[in-house]
Amino acid sequence: MTETGGAVVNGSLRLLLIGPPGAGKGTQAARLSEAYSIPAISTGDIFRENVKNGTALGVKAKAFMDAGQYVPDELTNDLVRDRLSQPDVADGFLLDGYPRTLQQVEELDDILGVDGAALDAVVVLTADTDEVVRRLLKRSAEQGRSDDTEDVIRKRLEVYTEQTAPLVDVYSGRGLVVDVDGLGEIDEVTGRIIAALASR
Ligand code: B4P
């Protein structure tokens, strides 16, 4: 059991974090990982690490990422299947930015089905377009990430609307969605997520 600011949750928590680019997924994933003592697995971070190290996967992923496109499902699915076979996920995990396509949802169902492990909740972080563009341009100025230019940000938002937003309906149909407003101070958003999960 983990204490999270008054709320107590079962130690084995399996969460997904969905939201448009810039909604604060990576930011909140790090905090939730600490609050619930579960590993946060970000496919975006894994791809960036591979790009940095010049691996075969990184070379393939870079072109898609720089264009604001999703990395093909077959590459992404293999990576997640491998990561979810590691022993540290036995007591729960948080997937940040996966699944992002309907095909990835099917793959995740298959991966979790093998282990008989179901999801506990899907946190959907919302933020309006103006705010996410503002945040990502600020990050671009600070960190120079190659996919944070204005054109690529707009492309990423389009791809999210076309390919990832439909996933919210799929998980709503399963009664798993927890909608959280991603606007406001970072601590405030973390508090909202923890409170929403505790009240489920
Ligand atoms: P990600 O790394 O997931 O990038 P992202 O969607 O932009 O979200 P990120 O987590 O970085 O940003 P956040 O919202 O936390 O993906 C990058 C690329 O990898 C994708 O475009 C794709 O090509 C590829 N990829 C990843 N997963 C994939 C998959 N499953 N299938 C296929 N391809 C995949 O934060 C943004 C900024 O906002 C930060 O600077 C942060 O400091 C700031 N911020 C956060 N919360 C804030 C708040 N409350 N107030 C003000 N600023 C805030």
XYZ file of N, CA and C and ligand atoms in Angstrom:
653
model
N 0.841 -1.205 0.000
C 0.000 0.000 0.000
C 0.877 1.257 0.000
N 0.410 2.264 -0.667
C 1.186 3.488 -0.799
C 0.377 4.679 -0.295
N 1.007 5.524 0.512
C 0.340 6.745 0.969
C 0.507 7.819 -0.098
N -0.551 8.436 -0.525
C -0.426 9.494 -1.521
C -1.236 10.700 -1.073
N -0.636 11.486 -0.170
C -1.295 12.710 0.274
C -2.661 12.444 0.872
N -2.779 11.420 1.699
C -4.058 11.140 2.328
C -4.767 9.977 1.674
N -4.614 9.836 0.363
C -5.278 8.734 -0.331
C -4.402 7.491 -0.248
N -5.015 6.363 -0.033
C -4.249 5.115 0.025
C -4.681 4.250 -1.142
N -3.719 3.755 -1.897
C -4.078 2.915 -3.036
C -3.379 1.578 -2.919
N -3.935 0.587 -3.584
C -3.308 -0.722 -3.617
C -1.955 -0.602 -4.315
N -0.948 -1.318 -3.849
C 0.408 -1.224 -4.384
C 0.531 -1.660 -5.830
N -0.360 -2.514 -6.306
C -0.239 -3.006 -7.673
C -1.181 -2.234 -8.584
N -0.673 -1.174 -9.178
C -1.514 -0.279 -9.950
C -1.024 -0.268 -11.399
N -1.942 -0.496 -12.322
C -1.573 -0.478 -13.750
C -2.314 0.646 -14.431
N -1.552 1.678 -14.787
C -2.165 2.907 -15.313
C -1.682 3.223 -16.714
N -2.558 3.848 -17.484
C -2.162 4.459 -18.760
C -2.353 5.961 -18.627
N -1.493 6.710 -19.309
C -1.606 8.166 -19.331
C -1.710 8.593 -20.788
N -2.864 9.198 -21.132
C -3.113 9.632 -22.514
C -3.339 11.137 -22.504
N -2.892 11.805 -23.560
C -3.152 13.239 -23.671
C -2.405 13.784 -24.866
N -2.825 14.933 -25.389
C -2.125 15.510 -26.540
C -0.692 15.879 -26.176
N 0.170 16.060 -27.192
C 1.520 16.517 -26.916
C 1.452 17.810 -26.111
N 2.256 17.892 -25.074
C 2.275 19.118 -24.278
C 1.251 19.167 -23.161
N 0.427 18.122 -23.038
C -0.585 18.132 -21.967
C 0.058 17.940 -20.598
N 1.284 17.403 -20.580
C 1.984 17.207 -19.309
C 2.156 15.734 -18.942
N 2.085 14.870 -19.945
C 2.189 13.429 -19.664
C 3.512 13.072 -18.992
N 4.608 13.453 -19.647
C 5.927 13.097 -19.097
C 6.135 13.719 -17.725
N 5.695 14.945 -17.590
C 5.841 15.683 -16.328
C 5.086 14.966 -15.204
N 3.845 14.603 -15.474
C 3.027 13.956 -14.443
C 3.454 12.506 -14.236
N 3.927 11.846 -15.283
C 4.328 10.438 -15.145
C 5.430 10.296 -14.099
N 6.373 11.217 -14.106
C 7.488 11.148 -13.146
C 6.957 11.271 -11.721
N 5.994 12.138 -11.526
C 5.438 12.351 -10.178
C 4.579 11.177 -9.725
N 3.808 10.637 -10.661
C 2.933 9.518 -10.293
C 3.767 8.271 -10.008
N 4.846 8.128 -10.751
C 5.739 6.994 -10.535
C 6.261 7.006 -9.094
N 6.606 8.193 -8.631
C 7.105 8.341 -7.265
C 5.978 8.134 -6.243
N 4.834 8.747 -6.516
C 3.725 8.674 -5.556
C 3.255 7.241 -5.343
N 3.232 6.454 -6.415
C 2.689 5.094 -6.321
C 3.778 4.015 -6.307
N 5.036 4.443 -6.356
C 6.170 3.489 -6.397
C 6.001 2.460 -7.520
N 5.723 2.959 -8.703
C 5.633 2.082 -9.878
C 6.502 2.688 -10.981
N 7.082 1.841 -11.849
C 7.902 2.417 -12.927
C 7.044 3.151 -13.955
N 7.524 4.309 -14.401
C 6.863 5.040 -15.493
C 7.603 4.674 -16.768
N 6.865 4.198 -17.738
C 7.476 3.769 -18.999
C 6.984 4.709 -20.093
N 7.909 5.508 -20.647
C 7.552 6.465 -21.691
C 8.146 5.984 -23.009
N 7.286 5.670 -23.976
C 7.818 5.242 -25.272
C 8.598 6.393 -25.917
N 8.134 7.632 -25.715
C 8.864 8.779 -26.273
C 10.287 8.844 -25.716
N 10.428 8.657 -24.395
C 11.768 8.698 -23.786
C 12.643 7.557 -24.314
N 12.036 6.383 -24.465
C 12.828 5.230 -24.946
C 13.308 5.496 -26.382
N 12.413 6.055 -27.208
C 12.837 6.377 -28.585
C 13.952 7.423 -28.565
N 13.779 8.472 -27.740
C 14.804 9.539 -27.716
C 16.147 8.989 -27.259
N 16.135 8.072 -26.295
C 17.377 7.466 -25.813
C 18.048 6.671 -26.946
N 17.226 5.965 -27.723
C 17.771 5.200 -28.848
C 18.317 6.114 -29.940
N 17.637 7.246 -30.163
C 18.131 8.206 -31.158
C 19.490 8.731 -30.690
N 19.564 9.089 -29.402
C 20.805 9.653 -28.842
C 21.969 8.669 -28.981
N 21.666 7.376 -28.758
C 22.724 6.366 -28.796
C 22.958 5.807 -30.199
N 22.185 6.305 -31.185
C 22.388 5.872 -32.570
C 22.122 4.394 -32.810
N 21.203 3.792 -32.060
C 20.879 2.372 -32.279
C 20.092 2.224 -33.584
N 19.935 0.968 -34.037
C 19.175 0.717 -35.270
C 17.743 1.228 -35.102
N 17.160 0.993 -33.903
C 15.795 1.470 -33.641
C 15.751 2.999 -33.690
N 16.752 3.623 -33.088
C 16.818 5.087 -33.048
C 16.908 5.688 -34.445
N 17.706 5.063 -35.312
C 17.864 5.572 -36.682
C 16.521 5.511 -37.403
N 15.785 4.401 -37.196
C 14.474 4.269 -37.860
C 13.465 5.255 -37.265
N 13.460 5.388 -35.936
C 12.451 6.220 -35.266
C 12.640 7.713 -35.552
N 13.893 8.147 -35.699
C 14.184 9.584 -35.781
C 13.408 10.288 -36.902
N 13.382 9.675 -38.068
C 12.736 10.324 -39.217
C 11.255 10.566 -38.935
N 10.604 9.592 -38.287
C 9.181 9.748 -37.984
C 8.980 10.827 -36.928
N 9.784 10.774 -35.879
C 9.632 11.728 -34.775
C 9.858 13.164 -35.260
N 10.906 13.349 -36.060
C 11.227 14.699 -36.540
C 10.134 15.261 -37.438
N 9.342 14.360 -38.057
C 8.252 14.808 -38.934
C 6.940 14.950 -38.163
N 6.952 14.642 -36.856
C 5.726 14.740 -36.052
C 4.807 13.545 -36.240
N 5.328 12.492 -36.870
C 4.522 11.282 -37.117
C 4.773 10.261 -36.015
N 3.867 9.309 -35.884
C 4.114 8.213 -34.960
C 5.120 7.237 -35.565
N 5.907 6.665 -34.704
C 6.809 5.586 -35.118
C 5.905 4.389 -35.452
N 6.208 3.606 -36.512
C 5.303 2.510 -36.892
C 4.994 1.556 -35.735
N 3.749 1.070 -35.744
C 3.277 0.207 -34.664
C 4.187 -0.987 -34.407
N 4.683 -1.608 -35.479
C 5.452 -2.845 -35.245
C 6.722 -2.584 -34.428
N 7.342 -1.419 -34.644
C 8.552 -1.093 -33.875
C 8.178 -0.777 -32.427
N 7.098 -0.007 -32.272
C 6.676 0.435 -30.941
C 6.172 -0.748 -30.114
N 5.388 -1.610 -30.732
C 4.814 -2.740 -30.009
C 5.901 -3.689 -29.490
N 6.898 -3.958 -30.324
C 7.967 -4.875 -29.892
C 8.689 -4.314 -28.675
N 8.907 -3.005 -28.728
C 9.625 -2.340 -27.630
C 8.830 -2.456 -26.318
N 7.517 -2.238 -26.398
C 6.689 -2.265 -25.180
C 6.544 -3.708 -24.678
N 6.383 -4.635 -25.603
C 6.273 -6.047 -25.187
C 7.524 -6.454 -24.400
N 8.658 -6.053 -24.926
C 9.917 -6.381 -24.253
C 9.996 -5.700 -22.882
N 9.617 -4.408 -22.834
C 9.726 -3.665 -21.569
C 8.780 -4.239 -20.509
N 7.585 -4.671 -20.947
C 6.615 -5.193 -19.974
C 6.927 -6.636 -19.563
N 7.990 -7.188 -20.125
C 8.401 -8.528 -19.675
C 9.471 -8.433 -18.581
N 9.882 -7.197 -18.246
C 10.920 -7.013 -17.216
C 10.303 -7.196 -15.820
N 11.099 -7.699 -14.874
C 10.544 -8.005 -13.553
C 10.013 -6.806 -12.772
N 10.505 -5.584 -13.046
C 10.091 -4.437 -12.223
C 8.640 -4.013 -12.451
N 7.964 -4.583 -13.442
C 6.560 -4.192 -13.658
C 5.581 -5.132 -12.945
N 6.127 -6.103 -12.230
C 5.263 -7.105 -11.589
C 4.280 -6.472 -10.611
N 4.691 -5.388 -9.957
C 3.810 -4.754 -8.968
C 3.153 -3.489 -9.498
N 3.036 -3.381 -10.801
C 2.346 -2.238 -11.390
C 3.259 -1.413 -12.279
N 2.635 -0.547 -13.059
C 3.393 0.315 -13.983
C 2.495 1.436 -14.460
N 3.128 2.447 -15.021
C 2.399 3.529 -15.667
C 2.958 3.650 -17.078
N 2.102 3.501 -18.069
C 2.552 3.667 -19.456
C 2.234 5.091 -19.897
N 3.272 5.836 -20.243
C 3.137 7.236 -20.644
C 3.307 7.316 -22.166
N 2.192 7.571 -22.870
C 2.282 7.722 -24.329
C 2.162 6.417 -25.091
N 1.691 5.378 -24.475
C 1.397 4.116 -25.139
C 0.178 3.524 -24.455
N -0.820 3.041 -25.168
C -0.933 3.018 -26.632
C -1.361 4.366 -27.211
N -1.056 4.549 -28.491
C -1.434 5.773 -29.204
C -2.244 5.472 -30.452
N -2.394 4.222 -30.819
C -3.207 3.850 -31.987
C -4.092 2.672 -31.579
N -5.152 2.455 -32.381
C -6.051 1.338 -32.062
C -5.302 0.013 -32.146
N -4.364 -0.078 -33.074
C -3.590 -1.315 -33.198
C -2.739 -1.539 -31.938
N -2.234 -0.445 -31.357
C -1.449 -0.573 -30.112
C -2.343 -0.997 -28.944
N -3.617 -0.577 -28.970
C -4.544 -1.025 -27.922
C -4.689 -2.553 -27.995
N -4.860 -3.046 -29.220
C -5.001 -4.508 -29.394
C -3.756 -5.230 -28.907
N -2.617 -4.653 -29.242
C -1.354 -5.284 -28.837
C -1.222 -5.295 -27.311
N -1.576 -4.176 -26.690
C -1.468 -4.121 -25.229
C -2.429 -5.118 -24.587
N -3.623 -5.236 -25.142
C -4.572 -6.234 -24.632
C -3.938 -7.617 -24.690
N -3.276 -7.879 -25.801
C -2.652 -9.187 -25.986
C -1.515 -9.389 -24.969
N -0.703 -8.364 -24.794
C 0.427 -8.475 -23.852
C -0.093 -8.709 -22.431
N -1.080 -7.927 -22.025
C -1.580 -8.037 -20.648
C -2.397 -9.312 -20.463
N -3.071 -9.721 -21.538
C -3.865 -10.943 -21.464
C -3.013 -12.147 -21.155
N -1.830 -12.166 -21.751
C -0.910 -13.272 -21.541
C -0.596 -13.416 -20.059
N -0.471 -12.271 -19.403
C -0.136 -12.293 -17.974
C -1.375 -12.251 -17.082
N -2.532 -12.208 -17.686
C -3.762 -12.136 -16.898
C -3.884 -10.843 -16.119
N -3.175 -9.803 -16.554
C -3.178 -8.548 -15.793
C -4.056 -7.508 -16.465
N -5.017 -6.965 -15.754
C -5.912 -5.955 -16.331
C -5.435 -4.550 -15.943
N -5.961 -3.554 -16.633
C -5.630 -2.170 -16.288
C -6.538 -1.691 -15.166
N -6.037 -0.770 -14.347
C -6.860 -0.198 -13.272
C -7.531 1.093 -13.714
N -6.816 1.918 -14.476
C -7.407 3.192 -14.918
C -6.598 3.763 -16.079
N -7.289 4.584 -16.870
C -6.657 5.311 -17.975
C -6.852 6.794 -17.680
N -5.780 7.472 -17.342
C -5.866 8.903 -17.037
C -5.761 9.676 -18.345
N -6.779 10.483 -18.643
C -6.762 11.305 -19.855
C -6.550 12.748 -19.423
N -5.373 13.275 -19.786
C -5.026 14.658 -19.422
C -5.483 15.583 -20.541
N -6.232 16.602 -20.201
C -6.709 17.513 -21.245
C -6.026 18.874 -21.129
N -5.829 19.506 -22.280
C -5.287 20.873 -22.316
C -5.618 21.439 -23.687
N -5.979 22.733 -23.758
C -6.381 23.251 -25.071
C -5.161 23.516 -25.949
N -5.464 23.641 -27.258
C -4.388 23.734 -28.252
C -3.454 24.916 -28.007
N -4.008 26.087 -27.702
C -3.146 27.257 -27.501
C -2.149 27.018 -26.380
N -2.633 26.395 -25.289
C -1.756 26.168 -24.143
C -0.673 25.145 -24.490
N -1.023 24.061 -25.194
C 0.015 23.056 -25.476
C 1.052 23.613 -26.455
N 0.605 24.418 -27.413
C 1.576 25.002 -28.351
C 2.508 25.941 -27.579
N 1.935 26.715 -26.670
C 2.748 27.647 -25.872
C 3.792 26.876 -25.051
N 3.354 25.797 -24.404
C 4.285 25.003 -23.579
C 5.409 24.393 -24.414
N 5.033 23.864 -25.582
C 6.044 23.166 -26.377
C 7.028 24.146 -27.012
N 6.546 25.347 -27.368
C 7.476 26.349 -27.913
C 8.438 26.818 -26.816
N 7.925 26.878 -25.588
C 8.786 27.256 -24.458
C 9.857 26.169 -24.268
N 9.413 24.895 -24.332
C 10.387 23.800 -24.176
C 11.398 23.843 -25.316
N 10.918 24.177 -26.519
C 11.814 24.256 -27.666
C 12.926 25.271 -27.405
N 12.519 26.428 -26.858
C 13.509 27.472 -26.566
C 14.491 27.005 -25.498
N 14.003 26.197 -24.541
C 14.858 25.773 -23.420
C 15.717 24.550 -23.759
N 15.110 23.590 -24.488
C 15.808 22.301 -24.678
C 16.141 21.983 -26.126
N 15.527 22.699 -27.068
C 15.830 22.478 -28.483
C 15.454 21.098 -29.003
N 14.354 20.511 -28.498
C 13.962 19.189 -28.991
C 13.562 19.308 -30.457
N 14.042 18.357 -31.286
C 13.882 18.523 -32.741
C 12.432 18.459 -33.202
N 11.524 17.901 -32.366
C 10.123 17.842 -32.791
C 9.277 18.934 -32.145
N 9.907 19.953 -31.580
C 9.157 21.037 -30.932
C 9.122 22.326 -31.759
N 9.337 22.237 -33.071
C 9.177 23.440 -33.893
C 7.676 23.624 -34.148
N 7.274 24.857 -34.472
C 5.835 25.128 -34.560
C 5.124 24.219 -35.575
N 5.715 24.028 -36.764
C 5.068 23.180 -37.793
C 4.920 21.753 -37.311
N 5.974 21.251 -36.681
C 5.931 19.846 -36.230
C 4.956 19.696 -35.060
N 4.879 20.692 -34.192
C 3.917 20.640 -33.074
C 2.492 20.540 -33.641
N 2.195 21.363 -34.657
C 0.842 21.341 -35.254
C 0.571 19.969 -35.877
N 1.579 19.399 -36.518
C 1.418 18.073 -37.117
C 1.147 17.043 -36.013
N 1.901 17.119 -34.910
C 1.710 16.152 -33.809
C 0.294 16.257 -33.236
N -0.210 17.493 -33.160
C -1.574 17.663 -32.646
C -2.601 17.036 -33.590
N -2.367 17.204 -34.905
C -3.273 16.587 -35.893
C -3.249 15.067 -35.767
N -2.048 14.526 -35.668
C -1.902 13.068 -35.572
C -2.586 12.576 -34.291
N -2.454 13.332 -33.216
C -3.115 12.940 -31.957
C -4.637 12.889 -32.159
N -5.186 13.948 -32.763
C -6.641 14.004 -32.960
C -7.123 12.856 -33.831
N -6.368 12.559 -34.888
C -6.793 11.495 -35.812
C -6.609 10.100 -35.225
N -5.458 9.870 -34.617
C -5.109 8.487 -34.280
C -5.254 8.119 -32.806
N -5.117 9.110 -31.914
C -5.112 8.760 -30.484
C -6.408 9.144 -29.774
N -7.015 10.284 -30.145
C -8.257 10.689 -29.466
C -9.317 9.578 -29.491
N -9.439 8.797 -30.593
C -10.445 7.719 -30.585
C -10.227 6.665 -29.488
N -9.019 6.578 -28.955
C -8.759 5.581 -27.903
C -9.534 5.896 -26.625
N -9.847 7.185 -26.443
C -10.556 7.582 -25.223
C -11.938 6.900 -25.191
N -12.573 6.824 -26.357
C -13.889 6.149 -26.421
C -13.757 4.660 -26.117
N -12.701 4.072 -26.619
C -12.502 2.631 -26.395
C -12.384 2.361 -24.886
N -11.538 3.146 -24.225
C -11.335 2.903 -22.789
C -12.514 3.402 -21.951
N -13.239 4.410 -22.459
C -14.475 4.829 -21.767
C -15.460 3.681 -21.750
N -15.558 3.008 -22.881
C -16.465 1.861 -22.989
C -16.125 0.763 -21.994
N -14.901 0.731 -21.556
C -14.482 -0.276 -20.562
C -14.588 0.274 -19.138
N -15.066 1.517 -19.017
C -15.226 2.120 -17.692
C -13.911 2.467 -17.005
N -12.868 2.731 -17.811
C -11.547 2.950 -17.207
C -11.094 4.405 -17.189
N -11.807 5.280 -17.925
C -11.273 6.634 -18.117
C -11.483 7.548 -16.914
N -10.401 8.234 -16.561
C -10.439 9.275 -15.531
C -9.969 10.549 -16.228
N -10.888 11.500 -16.459
C -10.536 12.754 -17.140
C -9.964 13.740 -16.135
N -8.806 14.319 -16.476
C -8.208 15.293 -15.562
C -7.807 16.535 -16.352
N -8.169 17.687 -15.830
C -7.800 18.967 -16.441
C -6.293 19.189 -16.241
N -5.568 19.320 -17.354
C -4.111 19.477 -17.279
C -3.659 20.924 -17.187
N -4.590 21.855 -17.083
C -4.211 23.275 -16.979
C -3.990 23.653 -15.523
N -3.050 24.542 -15.306
C -2.777 25.002 -13.935
C -1.373 24.604 -13.522
N -1.054 24.844 -12.252
C 0.288 24.522 -11.740
C 0.516 23.008 -11.787
N 1.769 22.613 -11.989
C 2.100 21.189 -12.113
C 1.657 20.408 -10.864
N 1.916 20.957 -9.670
C 1.523 20.272 -8.417
C 0.009 20.119 -8.309
N -0.668 21.152 -8.771
C -2.128 21.144 -8.725
C -2.664 19.996 -9.606
N -2.067 19.839 -10.792
C -2.518 18.780 -11.707
C -2.233 17.407 -11.089
N -1.065 17.246 -10.476
C -0.737 15.963 -9.820
C -1.774 15.656 -8.747
N -2.101 16.670 -7.953
C -3.093 16.495 -6.884
C -4.441 16.060 -7.443
N -4.798 16.660 -8.580
C -6.087 16.296 -9.207
C -6.085 14.832 -9.642
N -4.983 14.394 -10.229
C -4.929 13.000 -10.720
C -5.032 12.037 -9.535
N -4.266 12.307 -8.491
C -4.259 11.404 -7.330
C -5.641 11.366 -6.670
N -6.270 12.534 -6.569
C -7.612 12.578 -5.959
C -8.613 11.819 -6.830
N -8.502 11.995 -8.148
C -9.452 11.321 -9.051
C -9.265 9.802 -8.983
N -8.025 9.355 -8.892
C -7.790 7.905 -8.820
C -8.266 7.348 -7.476
N -8.074 8.124 -6.417
C -8.476 7.655 -5.086
C -9.989 7.543 -4.960
N -10.700 8.371 -5.732
C -12.153 8.359 -5.587
C -12.817 7.346 -6.525
N -12.021 6.587 -7.256
C -12.617 5.568 -8.139
C -13.143 4.391 -7.359
P 6.395 11.991 -26.266
O 7.737 11.916 -25.701
O 5.331 11.215 -25.571
O 6.059 13.537 -26.392
P 4.809 14.445 -26.068
O 3.527 13.848 -26.527
O 5.145 15.792 -26.572
O 4.664 14.539 -24.538
P 5.746 14.901 -23.421
O 5.504 13.884 -22.380
O 7.101 15.028 -23.906
O 5.400 16.369 -22.989
P 4.610 16.856 -21.760
O 3.220 16.826 -22.268
O 4.882 16.174 -20.472
O 6.417 11.535 -27.802
C 7.340 12.085 -28.721
C 7.274 11.339 -30.064
O 7.676 9.946 -29.874
C 5.905 11.229 -30.718
O 5.564 12.390 -31.466
C 6.121 9.973 -31.622
O 6.836 10.262 -32.796
C 6.988 9.072 -30.752
N 6.163 8.130 -29.960
C 6.074 8.099 -28.595
N 5.226 7.124 -28.214
C 4.752 6.536 -29.357
C 3.822 5.488 -29.625
N 3.196 4.841 -28.639
N 3.575 5.151 -30.921
C 4.206 5.764 -31.908
N 5.083 6.783 -31.743
C 5.362 7.171 -30.477
O 5.175 18.314 -21.471
C 5.376 19.292 -22.449
C 5.936 20.582 -21.842
O 4.950 21.200 -21.020
C 7.153 20.397 -20.951
O 8.092 21.379 -21.273
C 6.630 20.606 -19.527
O 7.593 21.155 -18.680
C 5.486 21.558 -19.749
N 4.437 21.393 -18.753
C 3.943 20.210 -18.291
N 2.945 20.424 -17.391
C 2.795 21.796 -17.307
C 1.921 22.664 -16.564
N 0.983 22.167 -15.725
N 2.052 23.986 -16.733
C 2.974 24.502 -17.574
N 3.849 23.741 -18.304
C 3.759 22.402 -18.174
